[in-house]
mmCIF file of C-alpha atoms in Angstrom:
data_model
loop_
_atom_site.group_PDB
_atom_site.id
_atom_site.type_symbol
_atom_site.label_atom_id
_atom_site.label_comp_id
_atom_site.label_asym_id
_atom_site.label_seq_id
_atom_site.Cartn_x
_atom_site.Cartn_y
_atom_site.Cartn_z
ATOM 1 C CA MET A 1 -6.804 26.814 12.769
ATOM 2 C CA GLU A 2 -9.259 26.876 15.537
ATOM 3 C CA LEU A 3 -9.512 24.156 18.293
ATOM 4 C CA LEU A 4 -12.754 22.780 16.533
ATOM 5 C CA ASP A 5 -10.799 22.381 13.197
ATOM 6 C CA TYR A 6 -8.247 20.071 14.845
ATOM 7 C CA VAL A 7 -11.114 18.179 16.370
ATOM 8 C CA TYR A 8 -12.581 17.709 12.911
ATOM 9 C CA LEU A 9 -9.264 16.479 11.662
ATOM 10 C CA ALA A 10 -8.699 14.074 14.572
ATOM 11 C CA VAL A 11 -12.046 12.757 13.714
ATOM 12 C CA ILE A 12 -11.140 12.038 10.143
ATOM 13 C CA VAL A 13 -7.781 10.327 11.190
ATOM 14 C CA ALA A 14 -9.657 8.093 13.687
ATOM 15 C CA ALA A 15 -12.666 7.365 11.615
ATOM 16 C CA ALA A 16 -10.572 6.239 8.527
ATOM 17 C CA LEU A 17 -8.829 3.722 10.415
ATOM 18 C CA THR A 18 -11.917 2.457 12.234
ATOM 19 C CA ILE A 19 -13.671 2.057 9.071
ATOM 20 C CA ASP A 20 -10.990 -0.063 7.477
ATOM 21 C CA LEU A 21 -10.512 -2.313 10.486
ATOM 22 C CA ALA A 22 -14.277 -2.823 10.983
ATOM 23 C CA PHE A 23 -15.397 -3.170 7.288
ATOM 24 C CA GLY A 24 -12.275 -3.485 4.925
ATOM 25 C CA GLU A 25 -12.554 -2.456 1.350
ATOM 26 C CA PRO A 26 -15.896 -1.289 -0.407
ATOM 27 C CA PRO A 27 -17.118 -2.906 -3.526
ATOM 28 C CA ARG A 28 -14.647 -2.269 -6.501
ATOM 29 C CA ILE A 29 -17.449 -0.324 -8.388
ATOM 30 C CA ILE A 30 -17.210 2.647 -5.895
ATOM 31 C CA HIS A 31 -13.286 2.384 -5.498
ATOM 32 C CA PRO A 32 -11.455 5.139 -7.147
ATOM 33 C CA THR A 33 -8.233 3.165 -7.501
ATOM 34 C CA HIS A 34 -10.188 0.512 -9.386
ATOM 35 C CA TRP A 35 -11.398 3.010 -11.961
ATOM 36 C CA ALA A 36 -7.790 4.354 -12.015
ATOM 37 C CA GLY A 37 -6.567 0.844 -13.081
ATOM 38 C CA VAL A 38 -9.478 0.565 -15.627
ATOM 39 C CA LEU A 39 -8.493 3.897 -17.168
ATOM 40 C CA ALA A 40 -4.818 2.967 -17.170
ATOM 41 C CA SER A 41 -5.485 -0.295 -18.909
ATOM 42 C CA TRP A 42 -7.604 1.391 -21.533
ATOM 43 C CA ILE A 43 -4.908 4.019 -22.139
ATOM 44 C CA ASP A 44 -2.248 1.274 -22.125
ATOM 45 C CA SER A 45 -4.083 -0.664 -24.872
ATOM 46 C CA ARG A 46 -4.120 2.410 -27.104
ATOM 47 C CA ILE A 47 -0.388 3.365 -26.831
ATOM 48 C CA PRO A 48 1.163 2.583 -30.098
ATOM 49 C CA ARG A 49 4.042 0.188 -29.861
ATOM 50 C CA GLY A 50 7.123 -0.309 -32.069
ATOM 51 C CA ASN A 51 9.055 2.964 -31.187
ATOM 52 C CA PRO A 52 10.710 2.587 -27.808
ATOM 53 C CA LEU A 53 11.024 6.370 -27.350
ATOM 54 C CA ILE A 54 7.270 7.063 -27.862
ATOM 55 C CA GLU A 55 6.470 4.186 -25.726
ATOM 56 C CA LYS A 56 8.661 5.503 -22.832
ATOM 57 C CA LEU A 57 7.361 9.105 -23.241
ATOM 58 C CA SER A 58 3.782 7.910 -23.337
ATOM 59 C CA GLY A 59 4.540 5.876 -20.247
ATOM 60 C CA VAL A 60 5.965 8.934 -18.419
ATOM 61 C CA ALA A 61 2.937 11.045 -19.278
ATOM 62 C CA VAL A 62 0.557 8.415 -17.868
ATOM 63 C CA ALA A 63 2.779 8.045 -14.733
ATOM 64 C CA LEU A 64 2.595 11.809 -14.122
ATOM 65 C CA LEU A 65 -0.842 12.826 -15.364
ATOM 66 C CA LEU A 66 -3.072 10.188 -13.965
ATOM 67 C CA PRO A 67 -2.016 10.389 -10.209
ATOM 68 C CA LEU A 68 -2.317 14.319 -10.603
ATOM 69 C CA LEU A 69 -5.687 13.841 -12.150
ATOM 70 C CA PHE A 70 -7.047 11.607 -9.358
ATOM 71 C CA ALA A 71 -5.317 13.908 -6.644
ATOM 72 C CA SER A 72 -6.898 16.938 -8.227
ATOM 73 C CA LEU A 73 -10.336 15.361 -8.590
ATOM 74 C CA THR A 74 -10.120 14.411 -4.730
ATOM 75 C CA SER A 75 -9.309 18.013 -3.900
ATOM 76 C CA LEU A 76 -12.215 19.218 -6.209
ATOM 77 C CA LEU A 77 -14.657 16.744 -4.612
ATOM 78 C CA LEU A 78 -13.821 17.612 -1.041
ATOM 79 C CA SER A 79 -14.067 21.378 -1.972
ATOM 80 C CA LEU A 80 -17.402 20.821 -3.389
ATOM 81 C CA VAL A 81 -18.639 18.838 -0.447
ATOM 82 C CA LYS A 82 -17.395 21.473 1.971
ATOM 83 C CA LEU A 83 -19.059 24.334 -0.063
ATOM 84 C CA PHE A 84 -22.441 22.736 -0.610
ATOM 85 C CA LEU A 85 -22.920 20.231 2.261
ATOM 86 C CA GLY A 86 -20.867 21.691 5.141
ATOM 87 C CA LYS A 87 -17.924 20.716 7.267
ATOM 88 C CA VAL A 88 -19.462 17.729 8.754
ATOM 89 C CA ALA A 89 -20.107 16.130 5.404
ATOM 90 C CA TRP A 90 -16.707 17.308 4.314
ATOM 91 C CA MET A 91 -15.234 15.391 7.372
ATOM 92 C CA LEU A 92 -16.985 12.271 6.529
ATOM 93 C CA ALA A 93 -16.042 12.382 3.003
ATOM 94 C CA SER A 94 -12.442 13.050 3.887
ATOM 95 C CA ALA A 95 -12.356 10.071 6.166
ATOM 96 C CA TYR A 96 -13.960 7.788 3.559
ATOM 97 C CA LEU A 97 -11.428 8.826 0.888
ATOM 98 C CA LEU A 98 -8.512 8.458 3.210
ATOM 99 C CA LYS A 99 -9.647 5.043 4.186
ATOM 100 C CA LEU A 100 -9.771 4.110 0.369
ATOM 101 C CA SER A 101 -6.095 4.780 0.154
ATOM 102 C CA PHE A 102 -4.983 1.925 2.568
ATOM 103 C CA ALA A 103 -5.984 -1.567 3.419
ATOM 104 C CA VAL A 104 -5.239 -3.348 6.626
ATOM 105 C CA LYS A 105 -8.395 -5.630 6.824
ATOM 106 C CA ASP A 106 -8.120 -6.624 3.252
ATOM 107 C CA MET A 107 -4.618 -7.772 3.641
ATOM 108 C CA GLU A 108 -5.850 -9.995 6.606
ATOM 109 C CA ARG A 109 -8.667 -11.226 4.549
ATOM 110 C CA HIS A 110 -6.234 -12.396 1.801
ATOM 111 C CA ALA A 111 -3.670 -13.931 4.017
ATOM 112 C CA LYS A 112 -6.107 -15.959 6.425
ATOM 113 C CA PRO A 113 -7.618 -18.308 3.698
ATOM 114 C CA VAL A 114 -4.107 -19.433 2.658
ATOM 115 C CA ILE A 115 -3.176 -20.342 6.181
ATOM 116 C CA LEU A 116 -6.533 -22.082 6.696
ATOM 117 C CA LYS A 117 -6.196 -24.165 3.568
ATOM 118 C CA VAL A 118 -2.527 -25.126 4.627
ATOM 119 C CA ALA A 119 -4.014 -26.104 7.979
ATOM 120 C CA GLU A 120 -6.712 -28.260 6.464
ATOM 121 C CA GLY A 121 -4.058 -30.078 4.325
ATOM 122 C CA ASP A 122 -5.689 -28.736 1.090
ATOM 123 C CA ILE A 123 -2.539 -27.858 -0.793
ATOM 124 C CA PRO A 124 -4.295 -27.293 -4.229
ATOM 125 C CA GLY A 125 -6.759 -25.023 -2.428
ATOM 126 C CA ALA A 126 -3.853 -23.273 -0.651
ATOM 127 C CA ARG A 127 -1.975 -22.609 -4.070
ATOM 128 C CA LEU A 128 -5.231 -21.188 -5.476
ATOM 129 C CA GLN A 129 -5.608 -18.756 -2.458
ATOM 130 C CA VAL A 130 -1.867 -17.869 -2.448
ATOM 131 C CA SER A 131 -1.933 -17.115 -6.243
ATOM 132 C CA ARG A 132 -4.428 -14.268 -5.477
ATOM 133 C CA ILE A 133 -1.740 -12.401 -3.577
ATOM 134 C CA VAL A 134 1.653 -13.126 -5.204
ATOM 135 C CA GLY A 135 2.768 -12.896 -8.777
ATOM 136 C CA ARG A 136 4.900 -16.010 -8.819
ATOM 137 C CA ASP A 137 4.217 -19.628 -10.180
ATOM 138 C CA VAL A 138 2.420 -21.476 -7.432
ATOM 139 C CA SER A 139 1.871 -24.701 -9.355
ATOM 140 C CA SER A 140 4.621 -26.630 -7.493
ATOM 141 C CA LEU A 141 4.715 -25.084 -4.019
ATOM 142 C CA ASP A 142 4.449 -27.199 -1.171
ATOM 143 C CA GLY A 143 2.917 -26.076 2.275
ATOM 144 C CA PRO A 144 5.953 -24.500 3.631
ATOM 145 C CA LEU A 145 6.797 -22.551 0.456
ATOM 146 C CA ILE A 146 2.960 -21.549 0.285
ATOM 147 C CA LEU A 147 3.197 -20.143 3.754
ATOM 148 C CA SER A 148 6.508 -18.427 2.950
ATOM 149 C CA ALA A 149 4.873 -16.694 0.080
ATOM 150 C CA ALA A 150 1.959 -15.597 2.245
ATOM 151 C CA VAL A 151 4.161 -14.251 4.940
ATOM 152 C CA GLU A 152 6.214 -12.303 2.310
ATOM 153 C CA SER A 153 3.057 -10.859 0.685
ATOM 154 C CA THR A 154 1.779 -9.813 4.163
ATOM 155 C CA SER A 155 4.992 -8.160 5.099
ATOM 156 C CA GLU A 156 5.499 -6.408 1.782
ATOM 157 C CA SER A 157 1.938 -4.930 2.093
ATOM 158 C CA ILE A 158 2.830 -3.353 5.222
ATOM 159 C CA VAL A 159 4.575 -0.664 2.976
ATOM 160 C CA ASP A 160 2.655 -0.451 -0.147
ATOM 161 C CA GLY A 161 -0.734 -1.191 1.360
ATOM 162 C CA PHE A 162 -0.412 0.971 4.339
ATOM 163 C CA CYS A 163 2.675 2.879 5.317
ATOM 164 C CA ALA A 164 3.403 4.555 1.988
ATOM 165 C CA PRO A 165 -0.222 5.985 1.511
ATOM 166 C CA VAL A 166 -0.353 7.176 5.110
ATOM 167 C CA PHE A 167 3.088 8.703 4.835
ATOM 168 C CA PHE A 168 1.995 10.858 1.853
ATOM 169 C CA PHE A 169 -1.344 11.608 3.648
ATOM 170 C CA ALA A 170 0.879 13.037 6.561
ATOM 171 C CA LEU A 171 2.643 15.194 3.853
ATOM 172 C CA ALA A 172 -0.247 16.331 1.652
ATOM 173 C CA GLY A 173 -3.616 15.236 3.218
ATOM 174 C CA VAL A 174 -6.012 12.931 1.496
ATOM 175 C CA PRO A 175 -5.226 14.113 -2.074
ATOM 176 C CA GLY A 176 -1.416 13.030 -1.362
ATOM 177 C CA ALA A 177 -2.617 9.602 -0.187
ATOM 178 C CA MET A 178 -4.812 9.168 -3.452
ATOM 179 C CA PHE A 179 -1.761 10.313 -5.497
ATOM 180 C CA TYR A 180 0.296 7.560 -4.069
ATOM 181 C CA ARG A 181 -2.507 4.911 -4.278
ATOM 182 C CA VAL A 182 -2.937 5.647 -7.996
ATOM 183 C CA VAL A 183 0.995 5.526 -8.637
ATOM 184 C CA ASN A 184 0.909 2.197 -6.802
ATOM 185 C CA THR A 185 -2.092 1.070 -9.055
ATOM 186 C CA LEU A 186 -0.266 2.087 -12.192
ATOM 187 C CA ASP A 187 2.818 -0.087 -11.034
ATOM 188 C CA SER A 188 0.395 -2.979 -10.629
ATOM 189 C CA THR A 189 -1.271 -2.438 -14.136
ATOM 190 C CA VAL A 190 1.477 -1.587 -16.478
ATOM 191 C CA GLY A 191 4.691 -1.718 -14.418
ATOM 192 C CA TYR A 192 5.822 -5.153 -15.859
ATOM 193 C CA LYS A 193 9.069 -6.092 -17.463
ATOM 194 C CA ASP A 194 7.540 -8.105 -20.334
ATOM 195 C CA VAL A 195 8.322 -6.909 -23.979
ATOM 196 C CA PHE A 196 4.812 -5.194 -24.211
ATOM 197 C CA HIS A 197 5.177 -3.143 -20.960
ATOM 198 C CA LEU A 198 8.902 -2.645 -20.632
ATOM 199 C CA ASN A 199 8.951 0.847 -21.977
ATOM 200 C CA VAL A 200 5.446 2.064 -21.260
ATOM 201 C CA GLY A 201 5.501 0.842 -17.583
ATOM 202 C CA TRP A 202 9.095 2.033 -16.913
ATOM 203 C CA ALA A 203 8.192 5.459 -15.483
ATOM 204 C CA SER A 204 5.383 3.940 -13.431
ATOM 205 C CA ALA A 205 7.564 1.276 -11.852
ATOM 206 C CA ARG A 206 10.360 3.839 -11.199
ATOM 207 C CA MET A 207 7.915 6.445 -9.705
ATOM 208 C CA ASP A 208 6.414 3.562 -7.400
ATOM 209 C CA ASP A 209 9.928 2.716 -6.285
ATOM 210 C CA ALA A 210 10.767 6.208 -5.520
ATOM 211 C CA LEU A 211 7.613 6.982 -3.476
ATOM 212 C CA ASN A 212 8.196 3.775 -1.501
ATOM 213 C CA PHE A 213 11.720 4.509 -0.784
ATOM 214 C CA VAL A 214 11.255 6.322 2.545
ATOM 215 C CA PRO A 215 8.165 4.448 3.831
ATOM 216 C CA ALA A 216 9.866 1.063 3.310
ATOM 217 C CA ARG A 217 12.727 2.068 5.644
ATOM 218 C CA LEU A 218 10.505 3.941 7.973
ATOM 219 C CA SER A 219 8.422 0.857 8.521
ATOM 220 C CA LEU A 220 11.330 -1.049 10.001
ATOM 221 C CA PRO A 221 11.170 0.356 13.636
ATOM 222 C CA PHE A 222 7.376 -0.037 13.620
ATOM 223 C CA ILE A 223 7.468 -3.754 12.577
ATOM 224 C CA ALA A 224 10.284 -4.218 15.402
ATOM 225 C CA LEU A 225 8.044 -2.574 17.933
ATOM 226 C CA ALA A 226 5.058 -4.674 16.989
ATOM 227 C CA SER A 227 7.090 -7.683 17.107
ATOM 228 C CA ARG A 228 8.298 -6.738 20.588
ATOM 229 C CA LEU A 229 4.852 -6.249 21.760
ATOM 230 C CA LEU A 230 3.711 -9.558 20.290
ATOM 231 C CA GLY A 231 6.365 -11.641 21.743
ATOM 232 C CA ALA A 232 8.607 -11.881 18.658
ATOM 233 C CA ASP A 233 12.359 -11.262 18.358
ATOM 234 C CA TRP A 234 12.521 -7.338 17.721
ATOM 235 C CA ARG A 235 16.361 -7.332 17.930
ATOM 236 C CA ASN A 236 16.625 -10.057 15.325
ATOM 237 C CA CYS A 237 14.146 -8.046 13.259
ATOM 238 C CA PHE A 238 16.601 -5.331 12.830
ATOM 239 C CA ARG A 239 19.497 -7.701 12.377
ATOM 240 C CA VAL A 240 18.069 -9.687 9.534
ATOM 241 C CA ALA A 241 16.494 -6.567 7.875
ATOM 242 C CA LEU A 242 19.807 -4.794 7.733
ATOM 243 C CA ARG A 243 21.492 -7.942 6.417
ATOM 244 C CA ASP A 244 18.993 -9.282 3.889
ATOM 245 C CA HIS A 245 16.956 -6.314 2.714
ATOM 246 C CA GLY A 246 18.997 -6.018 -0.597
ATOM 247 C CA LYS A 247 18.568 -9.697 -1.685
ATOM 248 C CA THR A 248 15.073 -9.083 -3.221
ATOM 249 C CA GLU A 249 14.395 -7.713 -6.698
ATOM 250 C CA SER A 250 12.577 -4.848 -5.307
ATOM 251 C CA PRO A 251 14.658 -1.933 -3.804
ATOM 252 C CA ASN A 252 11.987 -1.568 -1.117
ATOM 253 C CA GLY A 253 10.149 -4.812 -0.603
ATOM 254 C CA GLY A 254 13.146 -6.374 1.014
ATOM 255 C CA TRP A 255 12.909 -4.098 4.123
ATOM 256 C CA PRO A 256 9.491 -5.312 5.467
ATOM 257 C CA MET A 257 10.069 -8.919 4.366
ATOM 258 C CA ALA A 258 13.532 -9.323 5.909
ATOM 259 C CA ALA A 259 12.329 -7.616 8.902
ATOM 260 C CA MET A 260 9.549 -10.109 9.321
ATOM 261 C CA ALA A 261 11.778 -12.895 8.510
ATOM 262 C CA GLY A 262 14.027 -11.832 11.474
ATOM 263 C CA ALA A 263 11.144 -11.186 13.886
ATOM 264 C CA LEU A 264 9.768 -14.710 13.282
ATOM 265 C CA LYS A 265 13.146 -16.332 12.844
ATOM 266 C CA VAL A 266 11.825 -18.014 9.536
ATOM 267 C CA ARG A 267 13.047 -18.545 6.129
ATOM 268 C CA LEU A 268 11.321 -16.617 3.358
ATOM 269 C CA GLU A 269 12.168 -18.003 -0.107
ATOM 270 C CA LYS A 270 11.169 -17.210 -3.588
ATOM 271 C CA ARG A 271 12.620 -19.910 -5.663
ATOM 272 C CA GLY A 272 15.394 -18.759 -8.045
ATOM 273 C CA LYS A 273 14.970 -15.199 -6.716
ATOM 274 C CA HIS A 274 15.881 -14.670 -3.067
ATOM 275 C CA VAL A 275 16.167 -16.284 0.357
ATOM 276 C CA LEU A 276 15.767 -14.131 3.389
ATOM 277 C CA GLY A 277 16.631 -15.550 6.932
ATOM 278 C CA ALA A 278 18.478 -18.484 5.252
ATOM 279 C CA GLU A 279 19.460 -19.939 8.519
ATOM 280 C CA TYR A 280 15.957 -20.538 9.972
ATOM 281 C CA HIS A 281 13.127 -23.055 9.074
ATOM 282 C CA PHE A 282 10.343 -22.243 6.770
ATOM 283 C CA PRO A 283 7.253 -20.524 8.461
ATOM 284 C CA GLY A 284 4.669 -22.855 10.019
ATOM 285 C CA LEU A 285 1.020 -22.015 10.843
ATOM 286 C CA LYS A 286 1.963 -20.299 14.086
ATOM 287 C CA GLU A 287 4.468 -17.802 12.383
ATOM 288 C CA ALA A 288 2.163 -17.290 9.546
ATOM 289 C CA CYS A 289 -0.596 -16.207 11.960
ATOM 290 C CA LEU A 290 1.801 -14.138 13.905
ATOM 291 C CA SER A 291 2.951 -12.401 10.773
ATOM 292 C CA VAL A 292 -0.789 -11.188 10.198
ATOM 293 C CA ASN A 293 -0.909 -9.806 13.711
ATOM 294 C CA ILE A 294 2.497 -8.110 13.477
ATOM 295 C CA MET A 295 1.308 -6.511 10.140
ATOM 296 C CA ARG A 296 -1.837 -5.222 11.761
ATOM 297 C CA LEU A 297 -0.280 -3.793 14.809
ATOM 298 C CA SER A 298 2.681 -2.205 13.025
ATOM 299 C CA CYS A 299 0.198 -0.498 10.757
ATOM 300 C CA VAL A 300 -1.695 0.972 13.633
ATOM 301 C CA LEU A 301 1.547 2.070 15.480
ATOM 302 C CA PHE A 302 2.734 3.642 12.185
ATOM 303 C CA TYR A 303 -0.587 5.436 11.888
ATOM 304 C CA LEU A 304 -0.635 6.718 15.399
ATOM 305 C CA ALA A 305 2.951 8.039 15.035
ATOM 306 C CA LEU A 306 2.281 9.944 11.839
ATOM 307 C CA ALA A 307 -1.155 11.295 12.957
ATOM 308 C CA PRO A 308 0.420 14.558 14.460
ATOM 309 C CA LEU A 309 2.256 15.298 11.434
ATOM 310 C CA SER A 310 -0.858 14.837 9.400
ATOM 311 C CA LEU A 311 -2.804 17.294 11.489
ATOM 312 C CA ILE A 312 -0.030 19.859 11.296
ATOM 313 C CA VAL A 313 1.242 19.392 7.745
ATOM 314 C CA GLY A 314 -1.011 17.072 5.749
ATOM 315 C CA PHE A 315 -4.259 18.899 6.302
ATOM 316 C CA THR A 316 -2.495 22.399 5.800
ATOM 317 C CA VAL A 317 -1.533 21.200 2.343
ATOM 318 C CA GLN A 318 -5.030 19.615 1.715
ATOM 319 C CA GLY A 319 -6.599 23.018 2.594
ATOM 320 C CA TYR A 320 -4.356 24.913 0.064
ATOM 321 C CA MET A 321 -5.355 22.357 -2.584
ATOM 322 C CA GLU A 322 -9.072 22.594 -1.584
ATOM 323 C CA ASN A 323 -8.753 26.503 -1.788
ATOM 324 C CA LEU A 324 -7.267 26.170 -5.237
ATOM 325 C CA ALA A 325 -10.048 24.029 -6.416
ATOM 326 C CA PHE A 326 -12.510 26.365 -4.874
ATOM 327 C CA THR A 327 -11.067 29.322 -6.657
ATOM 328 C CA LEU A 328 -11.227 27.440 -10.006
ATOM 329 C CA ILE A 329 -14.732 26.608 -9.353
ATOM 330 C CA SER A 330 -15.562 30.363 -8.495
ATOM 331 C CA LEU A 331 -13.882 31.410 -11.863
ATOM 332 C CA LEU A 332 -15.899 28.912 -13.895
ATOM 333 C CA ARG A 333 -19.248 29.910 -12.148
#
């Protein structure tokens, strides 16, 4: 690649993060992962139940084909934009699609209303706000447990909301990030353990676990570095993460949650499920606010660290995928 090509790629990387931090998520109607979820729900409702083998095979097909479909459509769209509108338009489209794969601003927007309601003493309102970001029963949660749930959600989203899509962007460009985002959407849509989804959602849940394995563990030093820069306990971040990460149901979510518990020296508890940082007190308003700042800074640090890899590897793979899409277009013309 020429020097100008690297400039284009650097602009894409910088613009995507800037767009997210400045504006957050676009309306759902123009968000591809929303439509991936809609399509997954539609397919899920039409998969015949009653035969566990058919259910599981159908789930495997959905888990493989839907992410491949959206990654391929991403490559095709970018190839068409470059072909008909030029490289600057391609650069803007790449930045926008990359931004759609992660969400820092949106995570902050979900956590802050919870903290505000607790600060106001509005526990029913805080329960309503936290119910939008966690899957547990919140009807009996008091202020400390509500803040604990908010800190857990903020911490876990470091991985599945940011580090994982950026990791796959670094390996396979924008299509790679979109592939991961759709897998994660499938896990949220069908990856449940209820009777209706146990077999159909099995493959989506396992694939999500597999794709998050490396990013979850890779996030630890960046959470620790962000903690150090913001005055939290970075050594304790490592200590509690290494000790408590295996206490959660998720094989990956325990890493960022335990790291945050250690950095803040707080107890994060999901009743009947897990306790992280058991020797500490529940988070207060100060710790909850600091968790949001650590989340944001750790994401930015992770992004900057993986930017060189994305320029060297990610965009190279993306280029191959776009060329393949261009070849297919040429054959059809």
